[in-house]
Coordinates of C-alpha atoms in Angstrom, one line a residue:
X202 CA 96.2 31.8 82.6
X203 CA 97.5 33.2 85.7
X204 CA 99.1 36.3 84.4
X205 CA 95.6 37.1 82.5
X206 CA 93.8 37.0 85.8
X207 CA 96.0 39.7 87.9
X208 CA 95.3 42.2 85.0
X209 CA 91.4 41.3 85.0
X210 CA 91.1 41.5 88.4
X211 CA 92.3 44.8 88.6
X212 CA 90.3 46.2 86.4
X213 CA 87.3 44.8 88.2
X214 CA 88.6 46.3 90.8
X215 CA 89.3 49.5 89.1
X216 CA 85.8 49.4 87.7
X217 CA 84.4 48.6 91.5
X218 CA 86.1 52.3 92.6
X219 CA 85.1 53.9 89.8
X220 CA 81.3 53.1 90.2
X221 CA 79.0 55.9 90.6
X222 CA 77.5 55.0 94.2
X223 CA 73.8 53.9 94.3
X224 CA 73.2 54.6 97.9
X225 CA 71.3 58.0 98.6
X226 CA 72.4 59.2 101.9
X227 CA 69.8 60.8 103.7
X228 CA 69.4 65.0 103.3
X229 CA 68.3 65.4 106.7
X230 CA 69.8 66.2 109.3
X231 CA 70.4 63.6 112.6
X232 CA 68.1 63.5 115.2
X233 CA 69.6 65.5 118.5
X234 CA 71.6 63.2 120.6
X235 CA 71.7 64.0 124.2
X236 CA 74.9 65.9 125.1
X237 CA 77.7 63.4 126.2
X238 CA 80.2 64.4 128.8
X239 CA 83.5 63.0 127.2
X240 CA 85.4 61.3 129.7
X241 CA 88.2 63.0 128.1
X242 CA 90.6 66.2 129.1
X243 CA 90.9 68.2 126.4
X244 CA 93.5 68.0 124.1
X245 CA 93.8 64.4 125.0
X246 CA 92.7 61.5 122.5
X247 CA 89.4 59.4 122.3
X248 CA 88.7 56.2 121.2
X249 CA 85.6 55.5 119.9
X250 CA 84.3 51.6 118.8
X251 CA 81.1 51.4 116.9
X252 CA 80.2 48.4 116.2
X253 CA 77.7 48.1 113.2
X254 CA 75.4 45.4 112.8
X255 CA 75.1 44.5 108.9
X256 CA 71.5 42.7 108.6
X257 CA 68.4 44.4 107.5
X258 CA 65.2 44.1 108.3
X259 CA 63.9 42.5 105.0
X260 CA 66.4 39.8 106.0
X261 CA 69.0 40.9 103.5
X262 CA 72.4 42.2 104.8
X263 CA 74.7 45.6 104.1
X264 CA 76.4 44.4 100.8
X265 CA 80.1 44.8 100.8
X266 CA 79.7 48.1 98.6
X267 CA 77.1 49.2 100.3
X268 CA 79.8 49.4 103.2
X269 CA 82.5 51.0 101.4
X270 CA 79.9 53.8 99.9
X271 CA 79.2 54.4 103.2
X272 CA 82.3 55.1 104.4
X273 CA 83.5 56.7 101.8
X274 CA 80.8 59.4 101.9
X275 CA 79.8 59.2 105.2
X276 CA 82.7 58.1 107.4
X277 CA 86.1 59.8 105.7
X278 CA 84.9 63.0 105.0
X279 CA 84.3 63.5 109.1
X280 CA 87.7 61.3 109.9
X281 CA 90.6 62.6 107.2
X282 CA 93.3 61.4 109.8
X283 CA 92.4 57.8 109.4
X284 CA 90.3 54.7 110.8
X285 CA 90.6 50.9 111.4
X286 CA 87.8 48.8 109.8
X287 CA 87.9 45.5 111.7
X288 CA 85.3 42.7 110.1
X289 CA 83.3 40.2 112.9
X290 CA 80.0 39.2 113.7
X291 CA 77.7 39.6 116.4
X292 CA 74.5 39.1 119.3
X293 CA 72.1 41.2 120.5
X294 CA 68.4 40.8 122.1
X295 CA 66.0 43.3 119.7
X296 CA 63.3 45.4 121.0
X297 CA 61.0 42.3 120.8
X298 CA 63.2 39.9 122.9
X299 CA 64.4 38.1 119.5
X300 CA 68.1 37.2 119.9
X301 CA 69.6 38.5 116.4
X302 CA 72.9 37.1 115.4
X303 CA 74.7 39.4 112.7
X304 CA 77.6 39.9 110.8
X305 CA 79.1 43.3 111.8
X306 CA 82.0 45.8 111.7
X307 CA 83.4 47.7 114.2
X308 CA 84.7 50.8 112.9
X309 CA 87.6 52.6 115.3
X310 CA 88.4 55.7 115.5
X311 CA 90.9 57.5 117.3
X312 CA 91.0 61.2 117.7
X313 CA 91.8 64.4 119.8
X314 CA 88.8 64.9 121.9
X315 CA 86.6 67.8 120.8
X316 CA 82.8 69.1 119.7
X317 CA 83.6 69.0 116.1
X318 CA 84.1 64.8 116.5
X319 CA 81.7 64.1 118.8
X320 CA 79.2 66.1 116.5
X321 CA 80.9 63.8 113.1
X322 CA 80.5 60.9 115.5
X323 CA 76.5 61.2 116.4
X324 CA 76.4 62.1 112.6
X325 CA 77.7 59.1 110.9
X326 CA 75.5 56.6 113.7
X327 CA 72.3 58.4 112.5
X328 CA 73.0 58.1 109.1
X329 CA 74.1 54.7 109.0
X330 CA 70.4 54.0 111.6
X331 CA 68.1 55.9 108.9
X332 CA 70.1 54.4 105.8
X333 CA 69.9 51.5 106.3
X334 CA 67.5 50.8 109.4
X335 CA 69.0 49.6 112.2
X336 CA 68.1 49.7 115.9
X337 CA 70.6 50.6 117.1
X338 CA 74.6 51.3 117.2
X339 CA 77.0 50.5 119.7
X340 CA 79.0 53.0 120.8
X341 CA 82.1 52.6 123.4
X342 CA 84.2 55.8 124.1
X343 CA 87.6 55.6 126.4
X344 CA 90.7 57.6 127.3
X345 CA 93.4 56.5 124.8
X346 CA 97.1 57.2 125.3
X347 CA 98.6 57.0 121.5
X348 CA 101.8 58.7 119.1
X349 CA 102.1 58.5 115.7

């Protein structure tokens, strides 16, 4: 029984990747962020946290492919050299005062500072706001010392 299970599971798995994605991703482009002074030298790396809150407003939440659509289309494209997706859960106060306590992700990204990234990263926050319509995204950007 066991050794029938690995094989199936692998072709669900297969079949998973191979699914066409059912998420549109919005055409248009993201609304103008106010320019943010990096605190940065150039040439050095950033890391950026975004922590990304998975409920809806319907009450439903981002379904596991829903994630992996997203950053799959959204995220890798803009970030080729790589990221950390870390799973966790979290609290915030909404615009109405209503204490909202959410799965999440934080996705990390770490990077030599630069337009081009800073432009991917305002991106990929409005995207993920209109697509699935959130508040908000937390953002946290530090100096990172780092070798590969």
């Amino acid at each position: 029984m066991a050794l029938l299970a690995q094989p199936l599971q692998s072709l669900l798995l297969a079949g998973l990747l191979a699914t066409e994605p059912t998420i549109k991703y919005p055409v248009s482009p993201p609304q103008p962020q106010p320019s943010r002074k990096l605190p940065c030298q150039a040439g050095t790396f950033v890391k950026d946290e975004l922590y990304f809150g998975l409920s809806k407003p319907d009450g439903k939440t981002v379904a596991a492919s829903e994630w992996q659509q997203f950053i799959n289309r959204v995220v890798t494209p803009r970030f080729r050299e790589g990221l950390t997706v870390i799973p966790t859960y979290g609290q915030y106060l909404d615009r109405t005062g209503k204490l909202t306590v959410e799965p999440s992700k934080l996705l990390i990204l770490i990077y030599t500072s630069g337009g081009e990234k800073e432009r991917a990263i305002v991106e990929i926050i409005s995207i993920y706001k209109q697509t699935f319509q959130q508040e908000s995204v937390l953002r946290l950007t530090t100096c990172a010392q780092a070798t590969f």
